[in-house]
Amino acid sequence: MSLPLLCAQTGGAAFLLGLPTLSCLGYEAYHRVQRSAVVHALEKEEVLEQADYLYSCAETEKLYQLLLEYKDSDEAEFLWRLARASRDLSLLPDMKAEKKKQLVFEALEYVKRALEKDDKCFAAHKWYAVCLSDVGDYEGVKVKIGNSTIIRDHLETAIKLNPKDATSLHILGYWCFAFAELPWYQRKVAALIFASPPTSTYDEALEFFLKAEEVDPNFYSKNLLMLGKTFMAMKDQQNALLWLTKAKEYPARTLEDKEVHKEAVDLLKGLE
């Protein structure tokens, strides 16, 4: 709704309810509030634009410091980005173990608040799933597997809210891949927790990885790698070679891209 229309409707409502018209002082105060709201909206958009730019440049520490100023915000858009930045900071290679753990748990708290503020925000659901999985690394296999259905539910909600988000599709594909290759001892743990333990197949994982690629081709080196690994697991060497080669040739802009390149090279050697 535009600001002029909102003002017109507000004025009309005041008249119909028999409220007194605004005095000159009240009128000025009212418009100061309106101007303040507009300034706040502009500031929010500028900060989010700056944050997204820093994210695209992999300026993790600068991004984290920028968004940390908004840790008490009521805006889901700030909070899920701060959760993502906290998580990314925790993944830096020189991060000390104690600080890493702190950042992982902080990320979950930020994204929880994002969901409380706006449960229709697809990115909040996506990053809640990711951060909940990260916390599980510190709480043991039983907790991690116990959270698995919650993680899948939030990923499916994220995709329902935004079917064109390639990263949500990729992460759900990764979830499926992980359960398709779940070791026997973890399957036993899952059987103790659930009457019907969560399961998946390589076919299901492949479907999500391919859908992600369809939505946004070459968006992420890890998606190319996972396509290669999934085809390997399905004994389809021709397609495995195709996707692993794409992963190897993907421009290495980030540390993760470099790790993907190395893994793709190693896997390709085994297929030759």
Coordinates of C-alpha atoms in Angstrom, one line a residue:
M1 CA 0.0 0.0 0.0
S2 CA 1.4 3.4 -1.0
L3 CA 2.1 6.1 1.7
P4 CA -0.5 8.6 0.2
L5 CA -3.2 5.9 0.1
L6 CA -2.4 4.9 3.6
C7 CA -2.6 8.5 4.8
A8 CA -5.9 9.0 2.9
Q9 CA -7.4 5.9 4.5
T10 CA -6.2 6.8 7.9
G11 CA -7.7 10.3 7.6
G12 CA -11.0 8.8 6.4
A13 CA -11.1 6.3 9.3
A14 CA -10.6 9.1 11.8
F15 CA -13.5 11.1 10.3
L16 CA -15.9 8.1 10.3
L17 CA -15.1 7.3 13.9
G18 CA -15.8 10.9 14.9
L19 CA -12.2 11.5 16.1
P20 CA -11.1 15.1 16.4
T21 CA -9.2 16.4 13.4
L22 CA -5.4 16.9 13.9
S23 CA -4.4 20.2 15.4
C24 CA -1.6 22.1 13.7
L25 CA 0.9 20.7 16.2
G26 CA -0.6 17.2 15.9
Y27 CA -0.5 17.4 12.1
E28 CA 3.2 18.3 12.2
A29 CA 4.0 15.5 14.7
Y30 CA 2.1 13.0 12.5
H31 CA 4.1 13.9 9.5
R32 CA 7.4 13.8 11.4
V33 CA 6.5 10.2 12.3
Q34 CA 5.6 9.5 8.6
R35 CA 8.9 11.0 7.5
S36 CA 10.8 9.0 10.1
A37 CA 9.2 5.8 8.9
V38 CA 10.3 6.6 5.3
V39 CA 13.8 7.3 6.4
H40 CA 13.9 4.0 8.4
A41 CA 12.7 2.1 5.3
L42 CA 15.3 3.8 3.1
E43 CA 18.0 3.0 5.7
K44 CA 16.9 -0.6 5.9
E45 CA 17.1 -1.1 2.1
E46 CA 20.5 0.5 1.9
V47 CA 21.9 -1.7 4.7
L48 CA 20.4 -4.8 3.1
E49 CA 21.8 -3.8 -0.3
Q50 CA 25.3 -3.3 1.3
A51 CA 25.0 -6.6 3.2
D52 CA 24.1 -8.5 0.0
Y53 CA 27.0 -6.9 -1.8
L54 CA 29.5 -7.9 1.0
Y55 CA 28.1 -11.4 0.9
S56 CA 28.6 -11.6 -2.9
C57 CA 32.2 -10.5 -2.4
A58 CA 32.8 -13.1 0.4
E59 CA 33.7 -10.3 2.8
T60 CA 32.5 -12.4 5.7
E61 CA 34.0 -10.4 8.7
K62 CA 32.9 -7.0 7.3
L63 CA 29.4 -8.4 6.7
Y64 CA 29.2 -9.9 10.2
Q65 CA 30.3 -6.6 11.8
L66 CA 27.7 -4.6 9.7
L67 CA 24.8 -6.9 10.6
L68 CA 25.8 -7.2 14.3
E69 CA 24.6 -3.7 14.8
Y70 CA 21.1 -4.9 14.0
K71 CA 21.1 -8.0 16.3
D72 CA 18.3 -6.5 18.3
S73 CA 16.2 -5.7 15.3
D74 CA 12.6 -6.9 14.8
E75 CA 13.2 -7.3 11.1
A76 CA 13.5 -10.9 9.9
E77 CA 15.5 -9.7 6.9
F78 CA 18.3 -8.5 9.1
L79 CA 18.2 -11.5 11.5
W80 CA 18.4 -14.3 9.0
R81 CA 21.3 -12.5 7.2
L82 CA 23.1 -12.2 10.5
A83 CA 22.5 -15.9 11.2
R84 CA 24.1 -16.7 7.8
A85 CA 27.0 -14.3 8.5
S86 CA 27.6 -15.9 11.9
R87 CA 27.6 -19.3 10.4
D88 CA 30.0 -18.3 7.5
L89 CA 32.3 -16.7 10.1
S90 CA 32.4 -19.9 12.1
L91 CA 33.6 -21.8 8.9
L92 CA 36.7 -19.6 8.4
P93 CA 39.8 -21.8 8.5
D94 CA 41.6 -19.9 11.3
M95 CA 38.6 -19.7 13.6
K96 CA 39.3 -21.0 17.1
A97 CA 37.2 -24.0 18.3
E98 CA 35.5 -22.1 21.2
K99 CA 34.6 -19.1 19.1
K100 CA 33.4 -21.3 16.3
K101 CA 31.0 -23.1 18.6
Q102 CA 29.8 -19.7 20.0
L103 CA 29.1 -18.5 16.5
V104 CA 27.2 -21.7 15.5
F105 CA 24.9 -21.4 18.5
E106 CA 24.4 -17.6 18.0
A107 CA 23.4 -18.2 14.4
L108 CA 20.6 -20.6 15.5
E109 CA 19.3 -18.0 18.0
Y110 CA 19.3 -15.2 15.4
V111 CA 17.4 -17.3 12.8
K112 CA 15.0 -18.5 15.4
R113 CA 14.1 -14.9 16.1
A114 CA 13.8 -14.3 12.3
L115 CA 11.2 -17.0 12.1
E116 CA 9.3 -15.6 15.1
K117 CA 9.2 -12.2 13.4
D118 CA 8.1 -13.6 10.0
D119 CA 7.2 -17.2 9.5
K120 CA 6.5 -16.5 5.8
C121 CA 10.1 -15.6 5.1
F122 CA 11.5 -18.5 3.0
A123 CA 15.2 -17.6 3.8
A124 CA 14.5 -17.8 7.5
H125 CA 13.2 -21.3 7.1
K126 CA 16.2 -22.3 4.9
W127 CA 18.8 -21.0 7.3
Y128 CA 17.0 -22.3 10.3
A129 CA 17.3 -25.8 8.8
V130 CA 21.0 -25.2 8.1
C131 CA 21.8 -23.8 11.5
L132 CA 19.9 -26.5 13.3
S133 CA 21.9 -29.1 11.5
D134 CA 25.2 -27.3 12.5
V135 CA 24.2 -27.3 16.2
G136 CA 23.6 -31.0 15.9
D137 CA 27.4 -31.4 15.2
Y138 CA 27.9 -30.4 18.8
E139 CA 25.1 -32.3 20.4
G140 CA 25.8 -35.8 19.1
V141 CA 24.4 -38.2 16.5
K142 CA 21.1 -38.9 18.4
V143 CA 20.2 -35.2 18.5
K144 CA 21.3 -34.6 14.9
I145 CA 19.2 -37.5 13.6
G146 CA 16.3 -36.5 15.9
N147 CA 16.3 -33.0 14.3
S148 CA 16.4 -34.4 10.8
T149 CA 12.7 -34.4 10.2
I150 CA 12.4 -30.8 11.5
I151 CA 15.2 -29.8 9.1
R152 CA 13.4 -31.4 6.2
D153 CA 10.1 -29.7 7.1
H154 CA 11.7 -26.3 7.1
L155 CA 13.5 -26.9 3.8
E156 CA 10.2 -28.0 2.2
T157 CA 8.5 -24.9 3.6
A158 CA 11.3 -22.7 2.2
I159 CA 10.8 -24.3 -1.2
K160 CA 7.0 -23.9 -1.0
L161 CA 7.4 -20.2 -0.2
N162 CA 10.0 -19.7 -3.0
P163 CA 10.2 -22.6 -5.5
K164 CA 12.9 -20.6 -7.5
D165 CA 15.5 -20.6 -4.7
A166 CA 18.2 -22.9 -5.9
T167 CA 20.0 -23.1 -2.6
S168 CA 17.0 -24.5 -0.8
L169 CA 16.6 -27.2 -3.5
H170 CA 20.3 -28.0 -3.2
I171 CA 20.2 -28.3 0.6
L172 CA 17.2 -30.6 0.5
G173 CA 19.1 -32.7 -2.1
Y174 CA 22.0 -32.8 0.2
W175 CA 19.7 -34.0 3.0
C176 CA 18.4 -36.8 0.8
F177 CA 21.9 -37.8 -0.2
A178 CA 23.0 -37.9 3.4
F179 CA 20.1 -40.3 4.3
A180 CA 20.6 -42.4 1.2
E181 CA 24.2 -43.1 2.3
L182 CA 23.6 -43.2 6.1
P183 CA 26.0 -45.6 7.8
W184 CA 24.5 -48.7 9.4
Y185 CA 25.2 -47.6 13.0
Q186 CA 23.4 -44.3 12.4
R187 CA 20.5 -46.2 10.9
K188 CA 20.3 -48.1 14.2
V189 CA 20.2 -44.8 16.1
A190 CA 17.5 -43.5 13.8
A191 CA 15.4 -46.7 14.4
L192 CA 15.6 -46.1 18.2
I193 CA 14.4 -42.5 17.8
F194 CA 11.7 -42.9 15.2
A195 CA 9.0 -45.5 14.8
S196 CA 9.5 -45.0 11.1
P197 CA 13.1 -43.5 10.6
P198 CA 13.5 -40.9 7.9
T199 CA 14.9 -42.4 4.7
S200 CA 15.7 -41.2 1.2
T201 CA 17.3 -42.4 -2.0
Y202 CA 19.9 -41.2 -4.5
D203 CA 17.1 -40.8 -7.0
E204 CA 15.4 -38.3 -4.7
A205 CA 18.6 -36.5 -4.1
L206 CA 19.3 -36.3 -7.8
E207 CA 15.9 -34.8 -8.5
F208 CA 16.6 -31.9 -6.1
F209 CA 20.1 -31.3 -7.4
L210 CA 18.9 -31.3 -11.0
K211 CA 16.0 -29.0 -10.1
A212 CA 18.4 -26.5 -8.5
E213 CA 20.5 -26.5 -11.6
E214 CA 17.4 -26.0 -13.8
V215 CA 16.3 -23.0 -11.6
D216 CA 19.8 -21.4 -11.6
P217 CA 22.4 -23.1 -13.8
N218 CA 26.0 -23.1 -12.4
F219 CA 24.9 -21.2 -9.3
Y220 CA 27.1 -23.2 -6.9
S221 CA 30.2 -25.4 -7.3
K222 CA 29.0 -27.8 -4.6
N223 CA 25.8 -28.6 -6.5
L224 CA 27.9 -29.6 -9.5
L225 CA 30.0 -31.8 -7.2
M226 CA 27.0 -33.4 -5.6
L227 CA 25.5 -34.2 -8.9
G228 CA 28.8 -36.0 -9.8
K229 CA 28.8 -37.9 -6.5
T230 CA 25.2 -38.9 -6.8
F231 CA 25.7 -40.3 -10.3
M232 CA 28.8 -42.1 -9.0
A233 CA 26.6 -43.6 -6.2
M234 CA 24.1 -44.7 -8.9
K235 CA 26.9 -46.3 -10.9
D236 CA 26.4 -43.9 -13.8
Q237 CA 30.0 -43.2 -14.8
Q238 CA 29.2 -41.1 -17.9
N239 CA 27.1 -38.5 -16.0
A240 CA 29.5 -38.6 -13.1
L241 CA 32.3 -37.7 -15.3
L242 CA 30.3 -34.9 -16.9
W243 CA 29.3 -33.2 -13.6
L244 CA 32.6 -33.8 -11.8
T245 CA 34.4 -32.1 -14.7
K246 CA 32.0 -29.1 -14.5
A247 CA 32.8 -29.0 -10.7
K248 CA 36.6 -29.1 -11.4
E249 CA 36.3 -26.3 -14.0
Y250 CA 34.1 -24.0 -11.9
P251 CA 35.9 -20.7 -11.2
A252 CA 37.3 -20.9 -7.6
R253 CA 36.3 -17.7 -6.0
T254 CA 35.8 -18.9 -2.4
L255 CA 37.5 -21.3 -0.1
E256 CA 34.6 -23.8 -0.6
D257 CA 35.1 -23.6 -4.4
K258 CA 38.8 -24.5 -3.9
E259 CA 37.8 -27.5 -1.7
V260 CA 35.2 -28.6 -4.3
H261 CA 37.8 -28.3 -7.1
K262 CA 40.2 -30.5 -5.1
E263 CA 37.6 -33.2 -4.3
A264 CA 36.4 -33.2 -7.9
V265 CA 40.0 -33.7 -9.2
D266 CA 40.5 -36.6 -6.7
L267 CA 37.2 -38.3 -7.7
L268 CA 37.9 -37.9 -11.4
K269 CA 41.2 -39.8 -10.9
G270 CA 39.3 -42.7 -9.5
L271 CA 37.0 -42.8 -12.5
E272 CA 39.8 -42.7 -15.2

